[in-house]
């Protein structure tokens, strides 16, 4: 069996792929489904490395032209497609049709990886479906998406779906502690990441953790925040849509925690567990109805971010809503 390094929580996916390679029963198309940060990239890298070897896919030699090309990041049999300008277009799919009809140049297979498969346009999806229906010899498609439900059923039915599942927060917390993360921070990161190791490690990077702490401080101060500060905050966070999205994601989790504390005694359900004292004090200042309204406003704001809106005015609206006087 292949000596792939185990990916925590995704051993079931690795085992299925390893058995398929060992028995020579590779599917012509795989669908890696699940939110980012669960180890899809590591499993993908190991699978592509095996398929790139021109000698033995069960034990890539690391020395043949195929292995060297893969290590150098320029394997002629590996074809990557990703959203361009927010979508995967028909032209991107058409560009593959001829090259995938050819025999592998260096490796054992031609491999086509489609990142963000759910972002294919209707035209692109229809064209891609035709390739799945009539795959060339020694071609393997690997699609990555958040959920099979986000793709046309006709495409999903022609793929072997490999679900990547989030870890239980306790398991992820234990792993982070093994890696040297302090227990309280490991617990918070595991909860915030929703059981996704990659997201937890991203959050724990110094710059990202500092930003999270800063946002938490702002959210905790909303009940006392005056109008001048609200306007300044909206102006600051409207300079970058990606940053604004991060702020709103944090706000959604923060107010969700407030609702939990306002309606239950289940402190163990709090996601921002390292800020429990501030949350408990703040929760006493709201009614459940006010918190539900605040959550609805935040969700509405997030859904509008992708559109052509005045971001500063949008943030002003939601930030004013999150002050005690307006809620």
Tab-separated table of C-alpha atoms in Angstrom:
chain	number	residue	atom	x	y	z
A	1	UNK	CA	0.000	0.000	0.000
A	2	UNK	CA	1.117	3.577	-0.646
A	3	UNK	CA	2.932	5.335	2.180
A	4	UNK	CA	0.888	8.525	2.185
A	5	UNK	CA	1.102	10.590	5.340
A	6	UNK	CA	-2.281	10.263	7.099
A	7	UNK	CA	-4.546	13.310	6.902
A	8	UNK	CA	-6.363	13.620	10.222
A	9	UNK	CA	-10.036	12.742	9.858
A	10	UNK	CA	-9.792	11.936	6.143
A	11	UNK	CA	-8.225	8.501	6.337
A	12	UNK	CA	-11.357	7.018	4.738
A	13	UNK	CA	-10.717	9.030	1.565
A	14	UNK	CA	-7.046	8.102	1.453
A	15	UNK	CA	-7.840	4.416	1.926
A	16	UNK	CA	-10.354	4.355	-0.945
A	17	UNK	CA	-7.901	6.044	-3.309
A	18	UNK	CA	-5.012	3.815	-2.265
A	19	UNK	CA	-7.078	0.678	-2.817
A	20	UNK	CA	-8.185	1.917	-6.236
A	21	UNK	CA	-4.561	2.518	-7.227
A	22	UNK	CA	-3.410	-0.834	-5.865
A	23	UNK	CA	-6.159	-2.760	-7.675
A	24	UNK	CA	-5.883	-0.774	-10.903
A	25	UNK	CA	-9.507	0.332	-10.585
A	26	UNK	CA	-9.253	4.098	-10.701
A	27	UNK	CA	-12.454	5.939	-11.442
A	28	UNK	CA	-12.277	8.304	-14.395
A	29	UNK	CA	-13.659	11.115	-12.198
A	30	UNK	CA	-13.511	11.935	-8.488
A	31	UNK	CA	-15.390	14.637	-6.630
A	32	UNK	CA	-13.691	15.905	-3.464
A	33	UNK	CA	-16.534	17.540	-1.530
A	34	UNK	CA	-16.364	19.590	1.647
A	35	UNK	CA	-15.405	23.032	2.931
A	36	UNK	CA	-11.830	24.175	2.438
A	37	UNK	CA	-9.219	23.389	5.044
A	38	UNK	CA	-9.969	19.695	5.561
A	39	UNK	CA	-6.892	18.310	3.817
A	40	UNK	CA	-8.147	18.159	0.236
A	41	UNK	CA	-4.982	19.782	-1.104
A	42	UNK	CA	-2.716	17.257	0.644
A	43	UNK	CA	-4.707	14.259	-0.611
A	44	UNK	CA	-4.824	15.796	-4.090
A	45	UNK	CA	-1.071	16.349	-4.069
A	46	UNK	CA	-0.373	12.740	-3.086
A	47	UNK	CA	-2.750	11.347	-5.718
A	48	UNK	CA	-1.357	13.539	-8.487
A	49	UNK	CA	2.188	12.597	-7.481
A	50	UNK	CA	1.333	8.912	-7.886
A	51	UNK	CA	-0.355	9.447	-11.253
A	52	UNK	CA	2.568	11.545	-12.497
A	53	UNK	CA	5.119	8.757	-12.190
A	54	UNK	CA	5.934	7.087	-15.490
A	55	UNK	CA	7.147	3.982	-13.684
A	56	UNK	CA	5.167	2.774	-10.673
A	57	UNK	CA	2.107	4.675	-9.453
A	58	UNK	CA	2.087	2.570	-6.274
A	59	UNK	CA	5.540	3.797	-5.315
A	60	UNK	CA	6.495	6.989	-7.181
A	61	UNK	CA	10.203	6.779	-7.826
A	62	UNK	CA	10.946	10.488	-7.592
A	63	UNK	CA	13.557	10.132	-10.322
A	64	UNK	CA	11.756	9.556	-13.636
A	65	UNK	CA	10.950	12.499	-15.942
A	66	UNK	CA	7.333	12.443	-14.741
A	67	UNK	CA	8.266	12.633	-11.063
A	68	UNK	CA	10.849	15.336	-11.680
A	69	UNK	CA	8.348	17.384	-13.689
A	70	UNK	CA	5.788	17.057	-10.894
A	71	UNK	CA	8.328	18.105	-8.278
A	72	UNK	CA	9.190	21.112	-10.422
A	73	UNK	CA	5.550	22.126	-10.721
A	74	UNK	CA	5.416	21.873	-14.506
A	75	UNK	CA	4.095	18.414	-15.409
A	76	UNK	CA	2.719	18.448	-18.980
A	77	UNK	CA	0.069	15.846	-18.103
A	78	UNK	CA	-1.416	17.912	-15.258
A	79	UNK	CA	-4.099	20.429	-16.216
A	80	UNK	CA	-5.565	22.851	-13.680
A	81	UNK	CA	-8.798	24.809	-14.016
A	82	UNK	CA	-9.952	27.410	-11.504
A	83	UNK	CA	-12.505	30.227	-11.504
A	84	UNK	CA	-11.446	33.204	-13.582
A	85	UNK	CA	-13.195	36.395	-12.581
A	86	UNK	CA	-15.585	34.507	-10.333
A	87	UNK	CA	-16.554	31.679	-12.700
A	88	UNK	CA	-15.206	28.825	-14.809
A	89	UNK	CA	-16.005	29.698	-18.395
A	90	UNK	CA	-16.806	27.673	-21.487
A	91	UNK	CA	-13.524	28.700	-23.122
A	92	UNK	CA	-11.556	27.153	-20.247
A	93	UNK	CA	-13.304	23.808	-20.721
A	94	UNK	CA	-12.965	23.853	-24.492
A	95	UNK	CA	-9.220	24.413	-24.184
A	96	UNK	CA	-8.990	21.018	-22.470
A	97	UNK	CA	-10.886	18.951	-24.989
A	98	UNK	CA	-8.076	18.433	-27.481
A	99	UNK	CA	-5.229	17.978	-25.024
A	100	UNK	CA	-7.143	15.379	-23.006
A	101	UNK	CA	-7.685	13.311	-26.132
A	102	UNK	CA	-3.926	12.722	-26.366
A	103	UNK	CA	-1.925	10.011	-24.631
A	104	UNK	CA	-0.013	10.976	-21.470
A	105	UNK	CA	3.282	12.637	-22.301
A	106	UNK	CA	5.353	11.725	-19.244
A	107	UNK	CA	3.178	10.168	-16.534
A	108	UNK	CA	0.813	7.227	-16.340
A	109	UNK	CA	-2.295	9.411	-16.735
A	110	UNK	CA	-3.434	12.812	-17.839
A	111	UNK	CA	-4.960	14.510	-14.819
A	112	UNK	CA	-7.460	17.363	-14.933
A	113	UNK	CA	-8.066	19.176	-11.634
A	114	UNK	CA	-11.073	21.510	-11.412
A	115	UNK	CA	-10.895	23.810	-8.392
A	116	UNK	CA	-14.160	25.455	-7.369
A	117	UNK	CA	-16.164	23.225	-9.699
A	118	UNK	CA	-19.414	24.760	-8.459
A	119	UNK	CA	-18.460	27.996	-10.220
A	120	UNK	CA	-18.771	26.537	-13.720
A	121	UNK	CA	-21.185	28.484	-15.877
A	122	UNK	CA	-24.110	26.543	-17.344
A	123	UNK	CA	-22.363	26.438	-20.716
A	124	UNK	CA	-19.095	25.275	-19.149
A	125	UNK	CA	-20.876	22.598	-17.106
A	126	UNK	CA	-22.644	21.248	-20.199
A	127	UNK	CA	-19.370	21.078	-22.100
A	128	UNK	CA	-17.602	19.438	-19.166
A	129	UNK	CA	-20.395	16.873	-18.891
A	130	UNK	CA	-19.700	15.741	-22.448
A	131	UNK	CA	-16.059	15.078	-21.524
A	132	UNK	CA	-17.175	13.048	-18.507
A	133	UNK	CA	-19.548	11.032	-20.683
A	134	UNK	CA	-16.797	10.197	-23.178
A	135	UNK	CA	-13.547	10.266	-21.206
A	136	UNK	CA	-10.340	9.615	-23.070
A	137	UNK	CA	-8.127	6.695	-22.172
A	138	UNK	CA	-5.891	7.167	-19.144
A	139	UNK	CA	-7.563	10.417	-18.105
A	140	UNK	CA	-8.570	11.172	-14.514
A	141	UNK	CA	-10.741	14.140	-13.555
A	142	UNK	CA	-10.608	15.484	-9.996
A	143	UNK	CA	-13.236	18.055	-9.071
A	144	UNK	CA	-13.210	20.036	-5.832
A	145	UNK	CA	-16.324	21.733	-4.473
A	146	UNK	CA	-17.986	22.563	-1.171
A	147	UNK	CA	-21.000	20.306	-1.688
A	148	UNK	CA	-22.297	17.895	-4.362
A	149	UNK	CA	-25.600	19.795	-4.223
A	150	UNK	CA	-23.837	22.805	-5.746
A	151	UNK	CA	-23.184	20.903	-9.000
A	152	UNK	CA	-25.571	19.590	-11.668
A	153	UNK	CA	-26.771	16.103	-10.765
A	154	UNK	CA	-25.668	14.856	-14.174
A	155	UNK	CA	-22.052	15.728	-13.338
A	156	UNK	CA	-22.196	14.327	-9.799
A	157	UNK	CA	-23.651	11.031	-11.045
A	158	UNK	CA	-20.597	10.490	-13.248
A	159	UNK	CA	-18.110	11.029	-10.424
A	160	UNK	CA	-17.107	8.993	-7.411
A	161	UNK	CA	-17.909	11.329	-4.537
A	162	UNK	CA	-15.299	11.431	-1.766
A	163	UNK	CA	-16.617	13.454	1.198
A	164	UNK	CA	-14.132	15.338	3.361
A	165	UNK	CA	-15.661	15.712	6.823
A	166	UNK	CA	-14.934	18.299	9.528
A	167	UNK	CA	-13.330	17.013	12.710
A	168	UNK	CA	-14.992	17.088	16.094
A	169	UNK	CA	-13.686	20.261	17.802
A	170	UNK	CA	-12.218	18.201	20.648
A	171	UNK	CA	-10.151	16.072	18.268
A	172	UNK	CA	-8.850	19.138	16.451
A	173	UNK	CA	-8.102	20.851	19.758
A	174	UNK	CA	-6.036	17.852	20.873
A	175	UNK	CA	-4.045	17.907	17.634
A	176	UNK	CA	-3.371	21.643	17.939
A	177	UNK	CA	-2.198	21.179	21.518
A	178	UNK	CA	0.122	18.397	20.336
A	179	UNK	CA	1.564	20.957	17.926
A	180	UNK	CA	2.304	23.306	20.818
A	181	UNK	CA	-0.728	25.605	20.783
A	182	UNK	CA	-1.815	26.722	24.298
A	183	UNK	CA	-5.001	24.887	25.400
A	184	UNK	CA	-7.324	27.919	25.584
A	185	UNK	CA	-6.220	29.195	22.196
A	186	UNK	CA	-6.395	25.688	20.693
A	187	UNK	CA	-9.972	25.280	21.955
A	188	UNK	CA	-11.033	28.633	20.509
A	189	UNK	CA	-9.327	28.023	17.157
A	190	UNK	CA	-10.882	24.559	16.820
A	191	UNK	CA	-14.357	25.974	17.496
A	192	UNK	CA	-13.950	28.995	15.235
A	193	UNK	CA	-12.629	26.828	12.402
A	194	UNK	CA	-15.613	24.500	12.513
A	195	UNK	CA	-13.407	21.425	12.717
A	196	UNK	CA	-11.239	22.397	9.729
A	197	UNK	CA	-7.522	21.946	10.527
A	198	UNK	CA	-6.357	24.182	7.686
A	199	UNK	CA	-8.626	27.025	8.791
A	200	UNK	CA	-7.579	26.604	12.429
A	201	UNK	CA	-3.906	26.887	11.500
A	202	UNK	CA	-4.640	29.934	9.350
A	203	UNK	CA	-6.436	31.601	12.251
A	204	UNK	CA	-3.548	30.843	14.593
A	205	UNK	CA	-1.022	32.721	12.480
A	206	UNK	CA	0.068	35.766	14.470
A	207	UNK	CA	-1.338	38.358	12.073
A	208	UNK	CA	-4.703	36.631	11.726
A	209	UNK	CA	-5.071	36.002	15.459
A	210	UNK	CA	-4.260	39.641	16.201
A	211	UNK	CA	-6.919	40.727	13.705
A	212	UNK	CA	-9.444	38.382	15.307
A	213	UNK	CA	-8.674	39.839	18.740
A	214	UNK	CA	-9.098	43.354	17.420
A	215	UNK	CA	-12.479	42.527	15.855
A	216	UNK	CA	-13.590	40.846	19.085
A	217	UNK	CA	-12.705	43.992	21.022
A	218	UNK	CA	-14.756	46.125	18.624
A	219	UNK	CA	-17.752	43.776	18.824
A	220	UNK	CA	-17.639	43.757	22.614
A	221	UNK	CA	-17.718	47.564	22.621
A	222	UNK	CA	-20.769	47.993	20.363
A	223	UNK	CA	-23.235	48.638	23.219
A	224	UNK	CA	-21.249	51.740	24.280
A	225	UNK	CA	-20.060	52.837	20.837
A	226	UNK	CA	-21.092	56.363	19.838
A	227	UNK	CA	-22.115	57.464	16.362
A	228	UNK	CA	-18.769	59.062	15.516
A	229	UNK	CA	-16.923	55.829	16.273
A	230	UNK	CA	-19.462	53.800	14.266
A	231	UNK	CA	-18.904	56.010	11.212
A	232	UNK	CA	-15.122	55.770	11.576
A	233	UNK	CA	-15.277	51.987	11.922
A	234	UNK	CA	-17.459	51.639	8.828
A	235	UNK	CA	-15.082	53.863	6.868
A	236	UNK	CA	-12.081	51.799	7.956
A	237	UNK	CA	-13.522	48.360	7.182
A	238	UNK	CA	-15.075	49.440	3.884
A	239	UNK	CA	-11.641	49.867	2.301
A	240	UNK	CA	-11.309	46.133	1.599
A	241	UNK	CA	-14.257	43.832	0.785
A	242	UNK	CA	-12.371	40.735	1.887
A	243	UNK	CA	-11.606	42.322	5.262
A	244	UNK	CA	-15.221	43.449	5.574
A	245	UNK	CA	-16.341	39.875	4.934
A	246	UNK	CA	-14.032	38.632	7.703
A	247	UNK	CA	-15.458	41.230	10.109
A	248	UNK	CA	-19.026	40.198	9.315
A	249	UNK	CA	-18.198	36.500	9.667
A	250	UNK	CA	-16.775	37.236	13.103
A	251	UNK	CA	-19.806	39.365	13.980
A	252	UNK	CA	-22.135	36.521	13.014
A	253	UNK	CA	-20.335	34.099	15.335
A	254	UNK	CA	-20.129	36.696	18.113
A	255	UNK	CA	-23.851	37.464	18.069
A	256	UNK	CA	-24.658	33.790	17.732
A	257	UNK	CA	-22.739	33.279	20.991
A	258	UNK	CA	-24.662	36.143	22.591
A	259	UNK	CA	-27.926	34.452	21.614
A	260	UNK	CA	-26.748	31.142	23.095
A	261	UNK	CA	-25.909	32.848	26.385
A	262	UNK	CA	-29.141	34.851	26.396
A	263	UNK	CA	-31.360	31.809	25.891
A	264	UNK	CA	-29.544	28.837	27.458
A	265	UNK	CA	-27.176	27.843	30.241
A	266	UNK	CA	-24.981	25.972	27.728
A	267	UNK	CA	-21.708	27.835	27.953
A	268	UNK	CA	-20.051	24.834	26.354
A	269	UNK	CA	-21.775	25.804	23.088
A	270	UNK	CA	-20.005	29.169	22.902
A	271	UNK	CA	-17.645	29.327	19.919
A	272	UNK	CA	-15.603	32.323	21.084
A	273	UNK	CA	-14.907	30.442	24.307
A	274	UNK	CA	-11.801	32.477	25.149
A	275	UNK	CA	-13.991	35.606	25.369
A	276	UNK	CA	-16.683	34.090	27.568
A	277	UNK	CA	-16.592	36.778	30.310
A	278	UNK	CA	-17.127	39.639	27.822
A	279	UNK	CA	-19.838	37.713	26.007
A	280	UNK	CA	-21.681	36.798	29.198
A	281	UNK	CA	-21.729	40.425	30.328
A	282	UNK	CA	-22.809	41.712	26.911
A	283	UNK	CA	-25.557	39.094	26.514
A	284	UNK	CA	-27.376	40.535	29.538
A	285	UNK	CA	-27.911	43.785	27.646
A	286	UNK	CA	-30.033	42.267	24.882
A	287	UNK	CA	-33.291	40.411	24.559
A	288	UNK	CA	-33.391	37.264	22.395
A	289	UNK	CA	-35.544	39.155	19.903
A	290	UNK	CA	-32.961	41.913	19.586
A	291	UNK	CA	-30.200	39.374	19.003
A	292	UNK	CA	-32.222	37.531	16.361
A	293	UNK	CA	-32.818	40.817	14.573
A	294	UNK	CA	-29.115	41.643	14.731
A	295	UNK	CA	-28.206	38.241	13.280
A	296	UNK	CA	-30.674	38.759	10.450
A	297	UNK	CA	-29.162	42.154	9.630
A	298	UNK	CA	-25.630	40.706	9.589
A	299	UNK	CA	-26.697	37.847	7.297
A	300	UNK	CA	-28.413	40.305	4.981
A	301	UNK	CA	-25.312	42.448	4.817
A	302	UNK	CA	-23.098	39.459	4.012
A	303	UNK	CA	-25.366	38.398	1.165
A	304	UNK	CA	-25.096	41.873	-0.370
A	305	UNK	CA	-21.295	42.024	-0.275
A	306	UNK	CA	-20.881	40.276	-3.618
A	307	UNK	CA	-23.107	42.819	-5.341
A	308	UNK	CA	-22.375	46.310	-6.583
A	309	UNK	CA	-23.171	48.153	-3.355
A	310	UNK	CA	-21.737	51.100	-1.465
A	311	UNK	CA	-19.797	49.132	1.123
A	312	UNK	CA	-19.339	52.035	3.528
A	313	UNK	CA	-23.074	52.756	3.679
A	314	UNK	CA	-23.820	49.056	4.023
A	315	UNK	CA	-21.461	48.725	6.988
A	316	UNK	CA	-22.778	51.899	8.573
A	317	UNK	CA	-26.245	50.372	8.512
A	318	UNK	CA	-25.221	47.095	10.124
A	319	UNK	CA	-22.895	48.715	12.671
A	320	UNK	CA	-25.550	51.156	13.825
A	321	UNK	CA	-27.941	48.228	14.140
A	322	UNK	CA	-25.518	46.475	16.469
A	323	UNK	CA	-25.541	49.339	18.981
A	324	UNK	CA	-27.862	48.935	21.917
A	325	UNK	CA	-29.811	52.087	21.149
A	326	UNK	CA	-30.713	51.068	17.578
A	327	UNK	CA	-31.428	47.373	18.192
